[in-house]
Amino acid sequence: MTAEQPERPVRITPLPPEQWTPALRALLAGSAKDGPGRVNLFGTLAHHPGLAHAWLSLARVLTHEGTLTSRQRELVVLRTAHRRGGSFVFDRHRAVAADAGLDPREVAATALPLARHPWSAQDVALLEASDALAAGQPLPQPLWDRLAGGLRPDQLIELLILAGQCATMCATLGALHTPPDGGRTPSG
């Protein structure tokens, strides 16, 4: 998954920060520790301020107040983004994953068949769950049992919501052709 996709016309041009609501600007400023790469995401969502605030508030809970480890969270995000064709999300989370302790080989391996990397049993369970959830498939009981053997109930719920939120973000940004920051933002 790379940003080397052919340019597509942006369908809804991200609004510049000066056109965002004060609450949305504060949400972006408050998440500065998440690093760069969020301006076009926020600017796209700024067209619907109430929804943007709710959606980004959920994302903040999942990324800053969640019960999964940072490593677990980033494995789920990267694998889900890969499976959903979400290059914006995948590319944005490369640096986040590095900060969460994933080395470059692991980040790259989230986009490969699972057998091509020596994942731990718990990592394999998270990645298999991400595959199933990204495809809209139910989690088979043996997989659920493996997940439940290493995660608490609150973490299991968070895993499901995280994968769903990531898949929705990938679908939304992909359908709108939202460019990464620094990318072209032609009128849509």
CSV table of C-alpha atoms in Angstrom, one decimal, residues 96-162:
chain,number,residue,atom,x,y,z
A,96,VAL,CA,2.3,6.1,14.1
A,97,ALA,CA,3.1,2.4,14.0
A,98,ALA,CA,6.9,3.1,14.3
A,99,ASP,CA,6.2,5.2,17.4
A,100,ALA,CA,4.1,2.2,18.7
A,101,GLY,CA,7.1,-0.1,18.4
A,102,LEU,CA,6.6,-1.7,15.0
A,103,ASP,CA,9.8,-1.9,13.0
A,104,PRO,CA,9.7,-1.2,9.2
A,105,ARG,CA,9.6,-4.9,8.4
A,106,GLU,CA,6.5,-5.4,10.6
A,107,VAL,CA,4.8,-2.4,9.1
A,108,ALA,CA,5.5,-3.8,5.6
A,109,ALA,CA,4.4,-7.3,6.6
A,110,THR,CA,0.9,-6.0,7.6
A,111,ALA,CA,0.3,-5.8,3.9
A,112,LEU,CA,1.6,-9.3,3.1
A,113,PRO,CA,0.2,-12.8,3.6
A,114,LEU,CA,0.5,-13.7,7.3
A,115,ALA,CA,2.8,-16.7,6.7
A,116,ARG,CA,5.5,-14.3,5.2
A,117,HIS,CA,6.4,-12.9,8.6
A,118,PRO,CA,7.1,-14.6,12.0
A,119,TRP,CA,4.2,-13.0,13.9
A,120,SER,CA,3.5,-14.0,17.5
A,121,ALA,CA,0.3,-16.0,18.0
A,122,GLN,CA,-1.5,-13.0,19.5
A,123,ASP,CA,-0.4,-10.8,16.5
A,124,VAL,CA,-1.7,-13.4,14.1
A,125,ALA,CA,-5.1,-13.5,15.9
A,126,LEU,CA,-5.4,-9.7,15.7
A,127,LEU,CA,-4.4,-9.7,12.0
A,128,GLU,CA,-6.8,-12.5,11.2
A,129,ALA,CA,-9.6,-10.7,13.0
A,130,SER,CA,-8.8,-7.6,11.0
A,131,ASP,CA,-9.0,-9.5,7.8
A,132,ALA,CA,-12.4,-11.0,8.6
A,133,LEU,CA,-13.8,-7.7,9.9
A,134,ALA,CA,-12.5,-5.8,6.9
A,135,ALA,CA,-14.3,-8.3,4.6
A,136,GLY,CA,-17.5,-8.0,6.6
A,137,GLN,CA,-17.2,-11.7,7.8
A,138,PRO,CA,-18.1,-13.0,11.2
A,139,LEU,CA,-15.3,-14.0,13.5
A,140,PRO,CA,-15.2,-17.8,13.7
A,141,GLN,CA,-15.4,-19.2,17.2
A,142,PRO,CA,-11.8,-20.6,17.2
A,143,LEU,CA,-10.5,-17.2,16.3
A,144,TRP,CA,-12.7,-15.5,18.9
A,145,ASP,CA,-11.4,-18.0,21.5
A,146,ARG,CA,-7.8,-17.2,20.6
A,147,LEU,CA,-8.5,-13.4,20.9
A,148,ALA,CA,-10.3,-13.9,24.2
A,149,GLY,CA,-7.4,-15.8,25.5
A,150,GLY,CA,-5.2,-12.7,25.3
A,151,LEU,CA,-7.7,-9.8,25.5
A,152,ARG,CA,-10.1,-8.6,28.2
A,153,PRO,CA,-13.8,-8.0,27.3
A,154,ASP,CA,-13.2,-4.2,27.0
A,155,GLN,CA,-10.3,-4.8,24.6
A,156,LEU,CA,-12.4,-7.3,22.5
A,157,ILE,CA,-15.1,-4.6,22.1
A,158,GLU,CA,-12.5,-2.0,21.3
A,159,LEU,CA,-10.9,-4.2,18.7
A,160,LEU,CA,-14.3,-4.6,16.9
A,161,ILE,CA,-15.0,-0.9,17.0
A,162,LEU,CA,-11.5,0.1,16.0
